[in-house]
Amino acid sequence: MIFLILSVLSSTAIFVLFKLFNKYNINTLQAIVFNYITAFTCGILLYDKPINVDSFISEPWFFAALGLGFLFISIFNVMALTAQKNGLSVASVASKMSVIIPIVFGIIVYNESIGFQKVIGIILALLAVYLTSIKPKSNVVLTKAIYLPIILFLGSGVIDTSVNHFAPDGNMPLFLAIIFGSAFLIGLVLITLKTKQTKQKFNPKSIPFGIALGLVNYSSMYFLLKALRVDGFESSTIFTINNVAIVAVSCLTGLLLFKEVISSKNWIGVGLALISIILVTL
């Protein structure tokens, strides 16, 4: 359970850093690129075996890791577009509700348990995610660019499912390093093209914020995978607890650190989150 707690805290730290981006006028794309190279470096440093390029290229998970790197940065851009065109709440709900994809995958493919109490817990978790993600006076536009939240929902679910499915137990740090390294190369190309088009200057403050983001980003993925590998816990249970806990803790963190307004719906969502965690865990 300690791995799950560390994953939730790391993911909440990502939320805090993104809030600080706005406060200190950090260029998000530039920070994202430094985030990926930092996360890549973490994976390389944590890999305690000799790196033999020929051997891991032949591994069945190698090309899956490359594809996930492309998905990582693509879905990030889709999330930004969804927030701009449909509203931040729609983007938040679409990305968080996607947890249903790895849950269903675990039940069908891994033949995991599906009792009445667990079903109720999962339903309450999804309801908690929705209620907690809806912010007061949020601009929600479902009729405009409806395809964006759909892509975000599917893409986020595929990422979570694929990372868990393809991650090798013995080469987990290297697997994550390749994902983040692939995302870094794609991001580097994007930022180069955007800089040429917009004549946008490099912001030196992007470096420390990007490094901090990379550390917690890698930690969130690494600890989640470690939690998923603990005997006695099913992936559908871990994904449910992890997702709903991140939403609830992020909501409370927004209240405590940034004085965000929390509506009665948000409080109900936090309460349901706690109930769903208890039901699914037990």
mmCIF file of C-alpha atoms in Angstrom:
data_model
loop_
_atom_site.group_PDB
_atom_site.id
_atom_site.type_symbol
_atom_site.label_atom_id
_atom_site.label_comp_id
_atom_site.label_asym_id
_atom_site.label_seq_id
_atom_site.Cartn_x
_atom_site.Cartn_y
_atom_site.Cartn_z
ATOM 1 C CA MET A 1 0.000 0.000 0.000
ATOM 2 C CA ILE A 2 2.996 2.314 0.536
ATOM 3 C CA PHE A 3 3.673 2.284 -3.233
ATOM 4 C CA LEU A 4 0.082 3.355 -3.884
ATOM 5 C CA ILE A 5 0.325 6.221 -1.374
ATOM 6 C CA LEU A 6 3.585 7.420 -2.963
ATOM 7 C CA SER A 7 1.985 7.267 -6.422
ATOM 8 C CA VAL A 8 -0.990 9.354 -5.239
ATOM 9 C CA LEU A 9 1.284 11.935 -3.585
ATOM 10 C CA SER A 10 3.494 12.146 -6.700
ATOM 11 C CA SER A 11 0.474 12.616 -8.965
ATOM 12 C CA THR A 12 -0.878 15.325 -6.650
ATOM 13 C CA ALA A 13 2.511 17.063 -6.840
ATOM 14 C CA ILE A 14 2.080 17.178 -10.644
ATOM 15 C CA PHE A 15 -1.190 19.064 -10.099
ATOM 16 C CA VAL A 16 0.567 21.517 -7.740
ATOM 17 C CA LEU A 17 3.364 22.164 -10.238
ATOM 18 C CA PHE A 18 0.914 22.855 -13.071
ATOM 19 C CA LYS A 19 -0.806 25.397 -10.831
ATOM 20 C CA LEU A 20 2.576 27.038 -10.195
ATOM 21 C CA PHE A 21 3.209 27.191 -13.946
ATOM 22 C CA ASN A 22 0.419 29.750 -14.232
ATOM 23 C CA LYS A 23 1.592 31.692 -11.204
ATOM 24 C CA TYR A 24 5.177 32.070 -12.444
ATOM 25 C CA ASN A 25 4.374 32.313 -16.189
ATOM 26 C CA ILE A 26 6.203 29.117 -17.099
ATOM 27 C CA ASN A 27 6.123 28.004 -20.741
ATOM 28 C CA THR A 28 4.241 24.709 -20.409
ATOM 29 C CA LEU A 29 5.582 23.028 -23.558
ATOM 30 C CA GLN A 30 9.181 23.915 -22.699
ATOM 31 C CA ALA A 31 8.766 22.599 -19.150
ATOM 32 C CA ILE A 32 7.107 19.439 -20.489
ATOM 33 C CA VAL A 33 10.149 18.718 -22.687
ATOM 34 C CA PHE A 34 12.535 19.100 -19.721
ATOM 35 C CA ASN A 35 10.143 16.955 -17.713
ATOM 36 C CA TYR A 36 10.497 14.099 -20.189
ATOM 37 C CA ILE A 37 14.303 14.229 -20.362
ATOM 38 C CA THR A 38 14.425 14.270 -16.533
ATOM 39 C CA ALA A 39 12.070 11.290 -16.297
ATOM 40 C CA PHE A 40 14.172 9.485 -18.936
ATOM 41 C CA THR A 41 17.323 10.133 -16.867
ATOM 42 C CA CYS A 42 15.609 8.788 -13.726
ATOM 43 C CA GLY A 43 14.806 5.543 -15.533
ATOM 44 C CA ILE A 44 18.381 5.135 -16.761
ATOM 45 C CA LEU A 45 19.868 5.842 -13.313
ATOM 46 C CA LEU A 46 17.511 3.406 -11.567
ATOM 47 C CA TYR A 47 18.259 0.608 -14.045
ATOM 48 C CA ASP A 48 20.902 -1.445 -12.219
ATOM 49 C CA LYS A 49 21.942 -3.690 -15.112
ATOM 50 C CA PRO A 50 24.314 -3.079 -18.044
ATOM 51 C CA ILE A 51 22.425 -1.385 -20.890
ATOM 52 C CA ASN A 52 22.726 -3.548 -23.985
ATOM 53 C CA VAL A 53 20.917 -1.787 -26.826
ATOM 54 C CA ASP A 54 20.749 -4.867 -29.055
ATOM 55 C CA SER A 55 19.163 -6.978 -26.324
ATOM 56 C CA PHE A 56 16.354 -4.657 -25.255
ATOM 57 C CA ILE A 57 15.471 -3.607 -28.822
ATOM 58 C CA SER A 58 14.575 -7.253 -29.446
ATOM 59 C CA GLU A 59 12.292 -7.317 -26.392
ATOM 60 C CA PRO A 60 8.533 -7.491 -27.196
ATOM 61 C CA TRP A 61 7.850 -4.428 -25.015
ATOM 62 C CA PHE A 62 10.340 -2.121 -26.769
ATOM 63 C CA PHE A 63 8.098 -0.935 -29.610
ATOM 64 C CA ALA A 64 5.165 -0.719 -27.201
ATOM 65 C CA ALA A 65 7.260 1.694 -25.105
ATOM 66 C CA LEU A 66 8.069 3.796 -28.187
ATOM 67 C CA GLY A 67 4.383 3.949 -29.092
ATOM 68 C CA LEU A 68 3.453 4.929 -25.547
ATOM 69 C CA GLY A 69 5.933 7.819 -25.722
ATOM 70 C CA PHE A 70 4.058 9.102 -28.770
ATOM 71 C CA LEU A 71 0.736 8.631 -26.967
ATOM 72 C CA PHE A 72 1.984 10.443 -23.853
ATOM 73 C CA ILE A 73 2.724 13.710 -25.610
ATOM 74 C CA SER A 74 -0.194 13.409 -28.059
ATOM 75 C CA ILE A 75 -2.776 12.980 -25.294
ATOM 76 C CA PHE A 76 -1.177 15.846 -23.375
ATOM 77 C CA ASN A 77 -1.856 18.126 -26.351
ATOM 78 C CA VAL A 78 -5.394 16.739 -26.709
ATOM 79 C CA MET A 79 -5.952 17.519 -23.026
ATOM 80 C CA ALA A 80 -4.838 21.123 -23.581
ATOM 81 C CA LEU A 81 -7.142 21.489 -26.616
ATOM 82 C CA THR A 82 -10.066 19.951 -24.712
ATOM 83 C CA ALA A 83 -9.583 22.413 -21.848
ATOM 84 C CA GLN A 84 -9.489 25.313 -24.319
ATOM 85 C CA LYS A 85 -12.476 24.325 -26.441
ATOM 86 C CA ASN A 86 -14.712 22.408 -24.005
ATOM 87 C CA GLY A 87 -13.626 23.730 -20.624
ATOM 88 C CA LEU A 88 -11.260 22.544 -17.905
ATOM 89 C CA SER A 89 -13.923 20.482 -16.139
ATOM 90 C CA VAL A 90 -14.691 18.482 -19.293
ATOM 91 C CA ALA A 91 -10.972 17.762 -19.767
ATOM 92 C CA SER A 92 -10.622 16.694 -16.140
ATOM 93 C CA VAL A 93 -13.684 14.424 -16.179
ATOM 94 C CA ALA A 94 -12.745 12.823 -19.520
ATOM 95 C CA SER A 95 -9.198 12.005 -18.429
ATOM 96 C CA LYS A 96 -10.144 10.748 -14.949
ATOM 97 C CA MET A 97 -13.220 8.740 -15.992
ATOM 98 C CA SER A 98 -10.991 6.835 -18.422
ATOM 99 C CA VAL A 99 -9.979 4.684 -15.441
ATOM 100 C CA ILE A 100 -12.933 2.477 -16.372
ATOM 101 C CA ILE A 101 -10.912 1.184 -19.371
ATOM 102 C CA PRO A 102 -8.068 -0.470 -17.373
ATOM 103 C CA ILE A 103 -10.628 -1.651 -14.795
ATOM 104 C CA VAL A 104 -12.718 -3.463 -17.431
ATOM 105 C CA PHE A 105 -9.530 -4.726 -19.117
ATOM 106 C CA GLY A 106 -8.340 -6.261 -15.837
ATOM 107 C CA ILE A 107 -11.669 -7.957 -15.206
ATOM 108 C CA ILE A 108 -11.981 -9.372 -18.745
ATOM 109 C CA VAL A 109 -8.364 -10.130 -19.723
ATOM 110 C CA TYR A 110 -6.830 -10.948 -16.319
ATOM 111 C CA ASN A 111 -10.020 -12.635 -15.099
ATOM 112 C CA GLU A 112 -10.101 -10.531 -11.928
ATOM 113 C CA SER A 113 -12.868 -10.738 -9.333
ATOM 114 C CA ILE A 114 -16.097 -8.774 -9.783
ATOM 115 C CA GLY A 115 -18.328 -9.027 -6.719
ATOM 116 C CA PHE A 116 -21.297 -6.848 -5.750
ATOM 117 C CA GLN A 117 -19.305 -4.784 -3.244
ATOM 118 C CA LYS A 118 -16.543 -4.139 -5.759
ATOM 119 C CA VAL A 119 -19.024 -3.076 -8.448
ATOM 120 C CA ILE A 120 -20.680 -0.626 -6.032
ATOM 121 C CA GLY A 121 -17.240 0.704 -5.070
ATOM 122 C CA ILE A 122 -16.259 1.261 -8.723
ATOM 123 C CA ILE A 123 -19.573 3.007 -9.499
ATOM 124 C CA LEU A 124 -19.165 5.276 -6.462
ATOM 125 C CA ALA A 125 -15.556 5.969 -7.506
ATOM 126 C CA LEU A 126 -16.648 7.108 -10.992
ATOM 127 C CA LEU A 127 -19.377 9.269 -9.458
ATOM 128 C CA ALA A 128 -16.809 10.709 -7.026
ATOM 129 C CA VAL A 129 -14.463 11.550 -9.916
ATOM 130 C CA TYR A 130 -17.242 13.371 -11.749
ATOM 131 C CA LEU A 131 -18.485 15.354 -8.741
ATOM 132 C CA THR A 132 -14.986 16.284 -7.585
ATOM 133 C CA SER A 133 -13.867 17.394 -11.056
ATOM 134 C CA ILE A 134 -16.775 19.786 -11.670
ATOM 135 C CA LYS A 135 -15.727 23.203 -10.445
ATOM 136 C CA PRO A 136 -18.070 26.119 -9.618
ATOM 137 C CA LYS A 137 -18.718 28.480 -12.527
ATOM 138 C CA SER A 138 -16.786 26.210 -14.881
ATOM 139 C CA ASN A 139 -17.191 26.681 -18.596
ATOM 140 C CA VAL A 140 -18.555 23.333 -19.807
ATOM 141 C CA VAL A 141 -19.282 23.090 -23.513
ATOM 142 C CA LEU A 142 -20.076 19.562 -24.648
ATOM 143 C CA THR A 143 -21.516 20.469 -28.046
ATOM 144 C CA LYS A 144 -18.320 22.132 -29.255
ATOM 145 C CA ALA A 145 -15.523 19.859 -30.519
ATOM 146 C CA ILE A 146 -17.145 16.816 -28.886
ATOM 147 C CA TYR A 147 -14.543 14.539 -30.486
ATOM 148 C CA LEU A 148 -11.775 15.968 -28.266
ATOM 149 C CA PRO A 149 -13.030 14.665 -24.875
ATOM 150 C CA ILE A 150 -13.808 11.322 -26.547
ATOM 151 C CA ILE A 151 -10.220 11.047 -27.827
ATOM 152 C CA LEU A 152 -8.934 12.153 -24.419
ATOM 153 C CA PHE A 153 -11.070 9.532 -22.653
ATOM 154 C CA LEU A 154 -9.926 6.697 -24.942
ATOM 155 C CA GLY A 155 -6.290 7.817 -25.091
ATOM 156 C CA SER A 156 -5.900 8.176 -21.317
ATOM 157 C CA GLY A 157 -7.490 4.763 -20.770
ATOM 158 C CA VAL A 158 -5.266 3.106 -23.377
ATOM 159 C CA ILE A 159 -2.139 4.638 -21.793
ATOM 160 C CA ASP A 160 -2.955 3.332 -18.301
ATOM 161 C CA THR A 161 -3.924 -0.090 -19.625
ATOM 162 C CA SER A 162 -0.891 -0.438 -21.921
ATOM 163 C CA VAL A 163 1.691 0.717 -19.375
ATOM 164 C CA ASN A 164 0.456 -1.927 -16.935
ATOM 165 C CA HIS A 165 0.118 -4.651 -19.584
ATOM 166 C CA PHE A 166 3.489 -4.229 -21.312
ATOM 167 C CA ALA A 167 5.725 -3.205 -18.382
ATOM 168 C CA PRO A 168 8.273 -6.000 -17.752
ATOM 169 C CA ASP A 169 8.821 -6.866 -14.095
ATOM 170 C CA GLY A 170 12.611 -7.011 -14.358
ATOM 171 C CA ASN A 171 13.153 -4.046 -16.695
ATOM 172 C CA MET A 172 10.592 -1.576 -15.336
ATOM 173 C CA PRO A 173 12.970 1.444 -15.007
ATOM 174 C CA LEU A 174 14.298 0.908 -18.537
ATOM 175 C CA PHE A 175 10.762 0.475 -19.902
ATOM 176 C CA LEU A 176 9.712 3.814 -18.419
ATOM 177 C CA ALA A 177 12.957 5.431 -19.596
ATOM 178 C CA ILE A 178 12.219 4.471 -23.201
ATOM 179 C CA ILE A 179 8.654 5.820 -22.923
ATOM 180 C CA PHE A 180 9.828 9.172 -21.580
ATOM 181 C CA GLY A 181 12.812 9.283 -23.947
ATOM 182 C CA SER A 182 10.526 8.757 -26.932
ATOM 183 C CA ALA A 183 8.174 11.479 -25.680
ATOM 184 C CA PHE A 184 11.158 13.808 -25.197
ATOM 185 C CA LEU A 185 12.357 13.410 -28.797
ATOM 186 C CA ILE A 186 8.869 14.075 -30.161
ATOM 187 C CA GLY A 187 8.462 17.059 -27.822
ATOM 188 C CA LEU A 188 11.831 18.429 -28.890
ATOM 189 C CA VAL A 189 10.727 18.378 -32.535
ATOM 190 C CA LEU A 190 7.427 20.082 -31.637
ATOM 191 C CA ILE A 191 9.066 22.802 -29.576
ATOM 192 C CA THR A 192 11.628 23.485 -32.326
ATOM 193 C CA LEU A 193 8.889 23.885 -34.941
ATOM 194 C CA LYS A 194 6.770 26.057 -32.642
ATOM 195 C CA THR A 195 9.750 28.278 -31.785
ATOM 196 C CA LYS A 196 10.449 28.874 -35.479
ATOM 197 C CA GLN A 197 6.794 29.638 -36.240
ATOM 198 C CA THR A 198 6.035 31.932 -33.299
ATOM 199 C CA LYS A 199 9.550 33.324 -32.665
ATOM 200 C CA GLN A 200 8.953 32.378 -29.050
ATOM 201 C CA LYS A 201 11.933 32.910 -26.755
ATOM 202 C CA PHE A 202 13.247 30.292 -24.394
ATOM 203 C CA ASN A 203 12.277 30.828 -20.756
ATOM 204 C CA PRO A 204 15.130 29.752 -18.408
ATOM 205 C CA LYS A 205 12.596 29.220 -15.600
ATOM 206 C CA SER A 206 11.259 26.264 -17.602
ATOM 207 C CA ILE A 207 14.335 24.218 -16.668
ATOM 208 C CA PRO A 208 13.931 23.905 -12.855
ATOM 209 C CA PHE A 209 10.156 23.549 -13.122
ATOM 210 C CA GLY A 210 10.565 20.945 -15.859
ATOM 211 C CA ILE A 211 13.080 18.988 -13.779
ATOM 212 C CA ALA A 212 10.763 19.047 -10.749
ATOM 213 C CA LEU A 213 7.866 17.906 -12.926
ATOM 214 C CA GLY A 214 9.970 15.107 -14.388
ATOM 215 C CA LEU A 215 10.911 13.783 -10.946
ATOM 216 C CA VAL A 216 7.314 13.551 -9.699
ATOM 217 C CA ASN A 217 6.039 12.380 -13.105
ATOM 218 C CA TYR A 218 8.463 9.462 -13.144
ATOM 219 C CA SER A 219 7.714 8.706 -9.487
ATOM 220 C CA SER A 220 3.965 8.569 -10.094
ATOM 221 C CA MET A 221 4.368 6.022 -12.902
ATOM 222 C CA TYR A 222 7.077 3.993 -11.160
ATOM 223 C CA PHE A 223 5.237 3.665 -7.841
ATOM 224 C CA LEU A 224 1.943 2.871 -9.585
ATOM 225 C CA LEU A 225 3.608 0.015 -11.477
ATOM 226 C CA LYS A 226 5.221 -1.207 -8.251
ATOM 227 C CA ALA A 227 1.782 -1.177 -6.584
ATOM 228 C CA LEU A 228 0.308 -3.106 -9.501
ATOM 229 C CA ARG A 229 2.976 -5.780 -9.037
ATOM 230 C CA VAL A 230 2.225 -6.395 -5.336
ATOM 231 C CA ASP A 231 0.775 -9.854 -4.741
ATOM 232 C CA GLY A 232 -2.778 -9.980 -3.433
ATOM 233 C CA PHE A 233 -4.004 -6.820 -5.186
ATOM 234 C CA GLU A 234 -5.810 -6.824 -8.524
ATOM 235 C CA SER A 235 -5.174 -4.162 -11.157
ATOM 236 C CA SER A 236 -8.861 -3.153 -11.224
ATOM 237 C CA THR A 237 -8.679 -2.471 -7.474
ATOM 238 C CA ILE A 238 -5.378 -0.552 -7.673
ATOM 239 C CA PHE A 239 -6.503 1.632 -10.589
ATOM 240 C CA THR A 240 -9.778 2.472 -8.842
ATOM 241 C CA ILE A 241 -8.127 3.443 -5.558
ATOM 242 C CA ASN A 242 -5.271 5.320 -7.251
ATOM 243 C CA ASN A 243 -7.498 7.367 -9.535
ATOM 244 C CA VAL A 244 -10.152 8.364 -7.028
ATOM 245 C CA ALA A 245 -7.543 9.113 -4.326
ATOM 246 C CA ILE A 246 -5.635 11.429 -6.693
ATOM 247 C CA VAL A 247 -8.813 13.356 -7.485
ATOM 248 C CA ALA A 248 -9.814 13.688 -3.818
ATOM 249 C CA VAL A 249 -6.333 14.637 -2.551
ATOM 250 C CA SER A 250 -5.829 17.109 -5.428
ATOM 251 C CA CYS A 251 -9.164 18.725 -4.617
ATOM 252 C CA LEU A 252 -8.223 19.145 -0.939
ATOM 253 C CA THR A 253 -4.739 20.366 -1.901
ATOM 254 C CA GLY A 254 -6.301 23.035 -4.112
ATOM 255 C CA LEU A 255 -8.346 24.195 -1.133
ATOM 256 C CA LEU A 256 -5.433 24.282 1.314
ATOM 257 C CA LEU A 257 -2.639 25.639 -0.887
ATOM 258 C CA PHE A 258 -4.415 27.735 -3.516
ATOM 259 C CA LYS A 259 -7.620 28.709 -1.689
ATOM 260 C CA GLU A 260 -9.723 27.184 -4.472
ATOM 261 C CA VAL A 261 -13.480 27.254 -4.016
ATOM 262 C CA ILE A 262 -14.915 23.804 -3.310
ATOM 263 C CA SER A 263 -18.616 23.422 -3.930
ATOM 264 C CA SER A 264 -21.018 21.136 -2.098
ATOM 265 C CA LYS A 265 -20.820 18.747 -5.090
ATOM 266 C CA ASN A 266 -17.037 18.613 -4.687
ATOM 267 C CA TRP A 267 -17.361 17.768 -0.988
ATOM 268 C CA ILE A 268 -19.869 15.030 -1.789
ATOM 269 C CA GLY A 269 -17.383 13.712 -4.357
ATOM 270 C CA VAL A 270 -14.592 13.631 -1.742
ATOM 271 C CA GLY A 271 -16.900 11.758 0.657
ATOM 272 C CA LEU A 272 -17.881 9.236 -2.013
ATOM 273 C CA ALA A 273 -14.197 8.820 -2.876
ATOM 274 C CA LEU A 274 -13.427 7.718 0.679
ATOM 275 C CA ILE A 275 -16.392 5.319 0.727
ATOM 276 C CA SER A 276 -15.425 3.811 -2.645
ATOM 277 C CA ILE A 277 -11.818 3.278 -1.488
ATOM 278 C CA ILE A 278 -13.051 1.431 1.609
ATOM 279 C CA LEU A 279 -15.450 -0.747 -0.407
ATOM 280 C CA VAL A 280 -12.926 -1.648 -3.109
ATOM 281 C CA THR A 281 -10.060 -2.229 -0.661
ATOM 282 C CA LEU A 282 -12.068 -4.531 1.590
#
